[in-house]
Amino acid sequence: MSYQNILTSTSDGITTITINRPNKLNALNKATIQELHEALSEANDDSDTKVIILTGSGEKAFVAGADISEFADFDVENGGKLAAKGQELLFDFVEHLSTPVIAAVNGFALGGGLELAMSCHFRLASDNARMGLPEVSLGVIPGYGGTQRLPQLIGKGRAMEMVMTAGMIDANQALSYGLVNHVTSQDELLALAEKIASKIMRNSSVAIKGAIKAINANYTDGINGYEIEIDQFGKCFGTEDFKEGTSAFLEKRRADFPGK
Ligand code: COA
């Protein structure tokens, strides 16, 4: 499929999706959100894709937020719809994909940009990256899950301070907060993401899918994560991957998982 606002490429089991509006610091307009939904959906259903890497084009930004020019004249009803539609199409959607999604944060990740990175399963950053939720400086609050995922990832007090001050933190502070797992130079960011992806790909994709479901259950209201874990754990015993993984261990060889 061809896209206007994003680039996609697949090789060696990795689909890289690059948000490509560098002149607007990759700000998320409606069309980009829709394209990301389609590309992520396609990659998640593609048997050749074992890991998805999400990044931004250019040297300056991952994503500098939702596109402010698109919602500046919205009323209460349209504001609510904007958040609901975005969360459904992109932010909740990414979090619940069964294929691992790594955010490679290559510069500014602000507002919707940080919210998108936080929706990914985990994050790496380049050392020039700067992250924040500046919405209150525009008279709104984060509307793409930021008020929920930021405290989950860094704790309530730090999230309150970041949101209230509308300030930015640098990559090393994000690392010390646990908001990103690794920091590297911009030149090496994608290579690091690919190296981690290749470690993931050695393991059972079916088991990883179950693990994502169980971990996400911990953050879903009204669901008992321990019960989801028990259910997913039990299901693993009916998979070919389980037979291969345990046989390979007992035969002292490396597992070659069929992914079923
Ligand atoms: N929405 C729409 N356009 C955006 C944008 C956004 N969130 N962020 C940046 N842009 C556009 C700018 O309007 C500018 O476009 P122009 O050249 O047509 O005027 C272009 O991207 C470059 O941005 P600019 O502000 O000139 O770059 P800078 O280096 O001076 O500043 C930032 C970088 C990230 C500090 C600044 O762009 C910024 O504060 N962006 C908004 C961040 C934000 O509040 N995000 C949350 C939105 S809810």
mmCIF file of C-alpha atoms in Angstrom, residues 72-221:
data_model
loop_
_atom_site.group_PDB
_atom_site.id
_atom_site.type_symbol
_atom_site.label_atom_id
_atom_site.label_comp_id
_atom_site.label_asym_id
_atom_site.label_seq_id
_atom_site.Cartn_x
_atom_site.Cartn_y
_atom_site.Cartn_z
ATOM 1 C CA ALA A 72 -7.252 24.916 16.975
ATOM 2 C CA ASP A 73 -10.919 25.788 16.182
ATOM 3 C CA PHE A 74 -12.593 22.663 17.637
ATOM 4 C CA ASP A 75 -15.514 22.852 20.104
ATOM 5 C CA VAL A 76 -16.165 20.599 23.113
ATOM 6 C CA GLU A 77 -17.825 17.865 21.070
ATOM 7 C CA ASN A 78 -15.140 17.746 18.399
ATOM 8 C CA GLY A 79 -12.378 17.841 21.017
ATOM 9 C CA GLY A 80 -13.815 14.748 22.711
ATOM 10 C CA LYS A 81 -14.215 12.970 19.379
ATOM 11 C CA LEU A 82 -10.610 13.785 18.407
ATOM 12 C CA ALA A 83 -9.274 12.072 21.535
ATOM 13 C CA ALA A 84 -11.641 9.093 21.287
ATOM 14 C CA LYS A 85 -10.944 8.419 17.618
ATOM 15 C CA GLY A 86 -7.170 8.825 18.025
ATOM 16 C CA GLN A 87 -7.051 6.493 21.005
ATOM 17 C CA GLU A 88 -9.089 3.870 19.168
ATOM 18 C CA LEU A 89 -7.232 4.043 15.847
ATOM 19 C CA LEU A 90 -3.698 4.428 17.069
ATOM 20 C CA PHE A 91 -2.762 4.627 20.731
ATOM 21 C CA ASP A 92 -4.808 1.764 22.249
ATOM 22 C CA PHE A 93 -4.409 -0.065 18.972
ATOM 23 C CA VAL A 94 -0.576 -0.078 19.153
ATOM 24 C CA GLU A 95 -0.524 -1.129 22.790
ATOM 25 C CA HIS A 96 -2.662 -4.190 22.067
ATOM 26 C CA LEU A 97 -0.913 -5.393 18.913
ATOM 27 C CA SER A 98 0.342 -8.964 19.240
ATOM 28 C CA THR A 99 3.587 -8.152 17.388
ATOM 29 C CA PRO A 100 6.181 -6.365 19.557
ATOM 30 C CA VAL A 101 6.414 -2.646 18.747
ATOM 31 C CA ILE A 102 9.591 -0.729 19.675
ATOM 32 C CA ALA A 103 9.619 3.082 19.583
ATOM 33 C CA ALA A 104 12.951 4.476 18.381
ATOM 34 C CA VAL A 105 12.655 8.058 19.647
ATOM 35 C CA ASN A 106 15.034 10.037 17.441
ATOM 36 C CA GLY A 107 14.362 13.611 18.635
ATOM 37 C CA PHE A 108 11.419 15.592 20.032
ATOM 38 C CA ALA A 109 8.627 13.359 21.371
ATOM 39 C CA LEU A 110 6.076 15.864 22.586
ATOM 40 C CA GLY A 111 2.373 15.613 23.350
ATOM 41 C CA GLY A 112 0.895 13.021 20.996
ATOM 42 C CA GLY A 113 4.469 12.049 20.061
ATOM 43 C CA LEU A 114 5.343 10.993 23.582
ATOM 44 C CA GLU A 115 1.887 9.435 23.910
ATOM 45 C CA LEU A 116 2.597 7.383 20.789
ATOM 46 C CA ALA A 117 6.015 6.303 22.097
ATOM 47 C CA MET A 118 4.383 5.351 25.405
ATOM 48 C CA SER A 119 1.791 3.237 23.589
ATOM 49 C CA CYS A 120 4.581 1.150 22.050
ATOM 50 C CA HIS A 121 5.696 -1.908 24.019
ATOM 51 C CA PHE A 122 8.986 -0.224 24.966
ATOM 52 C CA ARG A 123 11.180 2.705 23.958
ATOM 53 C CA LEU A 124 14.782 3.539 23.006
ATOM 54 C CA ALA A 125 15.989 7.098 22.524
ATOM 55 C CA SER A 126 18.804 8.925 20.799
ATOM 56 C CA ASP A 127 20.845 11.219 23.025
ATOM 57 C CA ASN A 128 19.343 14.355 21.414
ATOM 58 C CA ALA A 129 15.766 13.273 22.227
ATOM 59 C CA ARG A 130 13.574 15.525 24.349
ATOM 60 C CA MET A 131 10.273 14.381 25.758
ATOM 61 C CA GLY A 132 7.313 16.092 27.333
ATOM 62 C CA LEU A 133 3.560 16.562 27.508
ATOM 63 C CA PRO A 134 3.197 20.329 26.867
ATOM 64 C CA GLU A 135 -0.596 20.275 26.393
ATOM 65 C CA VAL A 136 -1.475 22.469 29.389
ATOM 66 C CA SER A 137 0.632 25.220 27.815
ATOM 67 C CA LEU A 138 -1.965 25.153 25.002
ATOM 68 C CA GLY A 139 -4.941 25.098 27.364
ATOM 69 C CA VAL A 140 -5.743 21.382 26.943
ATOM 70 C CA ILE A 141 -4.716 18.167 28.690
ATOM 71 C CA PRO A 142 -3.032 15.158 27.083
ATOM 72 C CA GLY A 143 -5.817 13.362 25.206
ATOM 73 C CA TYR A 144 -4.127 10.363 23.644
ATOM 74 C CA GLY A 145 -3.623 8.382 26.852
ATOM 75 C CA GLY A 146 -0.814 10.503 28.316
ATOM 76 C CA THR A 147 -2.471 11.068 31.700
ATOM 77 C CA GLN A 148 -2.725 7.286 32.104
ATOM 78 C CA ARG A 149 0.447 5.875 30.557
ATOM 79 C CA LEU A 150 2.922 8.453 31.874
ATOM 80 C CA PRO A 151 2.148 7.716 35.561
ATOM 81 C CA GLN A 152 2.161 3.977 34.784
ATOM 82 C CA LEU A 153 5.670 4.288 33.382
ATOM 83 C CA ILE A 154 7.343 6.869 35.632
ATOM 84 C CA GLY A 155 5.105 7.172 38.737
ATOM 85 C CA LYS A 156 2.404 9.637 39.687
ATOM 86 C CA GLY A 157 4.524 12.414 41.192
ATOM 87 C CA ARG A 158 6.903 12.679 38.251
ATOM 88 C CA ALA A 159 3.984 12.511 35.798
ATOM 89 C CA MET A 160 2.139 15.251 37.684
ATOM 90 C CA GLU A 161 5.230 17.484 37.537
ATOM 91 C CA MET A 162 5.858 16.853 33.836
ATOM 92 C CA VAL A 163 2.227 17.502 32.911
ATOM 93 C CA MET A 164 1.778 20.552 35.169
ATOM 94 C CA THR A 165 5.025 22.252 34.140
ATOM 95 C CA ALA A 166 4.595 21.301 30.449
ATOM 96 C CA GLY A 167 8.368 20.909 30.558
ATOM 97 C CA MET A 168 10.681 18.651 28.566
ATOM 98 C CA ILE A 169 13.119 16.071 29.884
ATOM 99 C CA ASP A 170 16.224 14.957 28.016
ATOM 100 C CA ALA A 171 17.071 11.392 27.031
ATOM 101 C CA ASN A 172 19.189 10.685 30.104
ATOM 102 C CA GLN A 173 16.506 11.881 32.458
ATOM 103 C CA ALA A 174 13.997 9.748 30.553
ATOM 104 C CA LEU A 175 16.380 6.817 31.054
ATOM 105 C CA SER A 176 16.644 7.458 34.779
ATOM 106 C CA TYR A 177 12.833 7.715 35.003
ATOM 107 C CA GLY A 178 12.433 4.377 33.174
ATOM 108 C CA LEU A 179 10.556 6.083 30.363
ATOM 109 C CA VAL A 180 13.083 4.724 27.846
ATOM 110 C CA ASN A 181 15.097 1.524 28.222
ATOM 111 C CA HIS A 182 18.288 2.568 26.391
ATOM 112 C CA VAL A 183 19.939 5.737 25.085
ATOM 113 C CA THR A 184 22.397 5.794 22.220
ATOM 114 C CA SER A 185 23.654 8.169 19.536
ATOM 115 C CA GLN A 186 21.261 9.137 16.775
ATOM 116 C CA ASP A 187 23.438 7.291 14.220
ATOM 117 C CA GLU A 188 23.170 4.054 16.155
ATOM 118 C CA LEU A 189 19.538 4.231 17.221
ATOM 119 C CA LEU A 190 18.002 2.062 14.499
ATOM 120 C CA ALA A 191 20.862 -0.442 14.678
ATOM 121 C CA LEU A 192 20.246 -0.816 18.421
ATOM 122 C CA ALA A 193 16.506 -1.258 17.831
ATOM 123 C CA GLU A 194 17.288 -3.923 15.210
ATOM 124 C CA LYS A 195 19.724 -5.692 17.549
ATOM 125 C CA ILE A 196 17.064 -5.909 20.266
ATOM 126 C CA ALA A 197 14.502 -6.979 17.647
ATOM 127 C CA SER A 198 16.766 -9.819 16.550
ATOM 128 C CA LYS A 199 16.999 -11.067 20.152
ATOM 129 C CA ILE A 200 13.206 -11.004 20.370
ATOM 130 C CA MET A 201 12.906 -12.921 17.097
ATOM 131 C CA ARG A 202 14.855 -15.887 18.464
ATOM 132 C CA ASN A 203 11.972 -16.608 20.836
ATOM 133 C CA SER A 204 8.490 -18.017 20.353
ATOM 134 C CA SER A 205 6.241 -15.431 18.722
ATOM 135 C CA VAL A 206 3.199 -17.275 20.067
ATOM 136 C CA ALA A 207 4.504 -17.097 23.641
ATOM 137 C CA ILE A 208 5.408 -13.419 23.181
ATOM 138 C CA LYS A 209 1.850 -12.713 22.026
ATOM 139 C CA GLY A 210 0.503 -14.332 25.213
ATOM 140 C CA ALA A 211 2.997 -12.392 27.349
ATOM 141 C CA ILE A 212 1.948 -9.056 25.798
ATOM 142 C CA LYS A 213 -1.683 -9.885 26.567
ATOM 143 C CA ALA A 214 -0.897 -10.838 30.171
ATOM 144 C CA ILE A 215 1.298 -7.783 30.837
ATOM 145 C CA ASN A 216 -1.287 -5.425 29.309
ATOM 146 C CA ALA A 217 -3.962 -7.018 31.509
ATOM 147 C CA ASN A 218 -2.181 -5.515 34.523
ATOM 148 C CA TYR A 219 -3.125 -2.080 33.198
ATOM 149 C CA THR A 220 -6.704 -2.819 32.166
ATOM 150 C CA ASP A 221 -9.477 -1.929 34.598
#
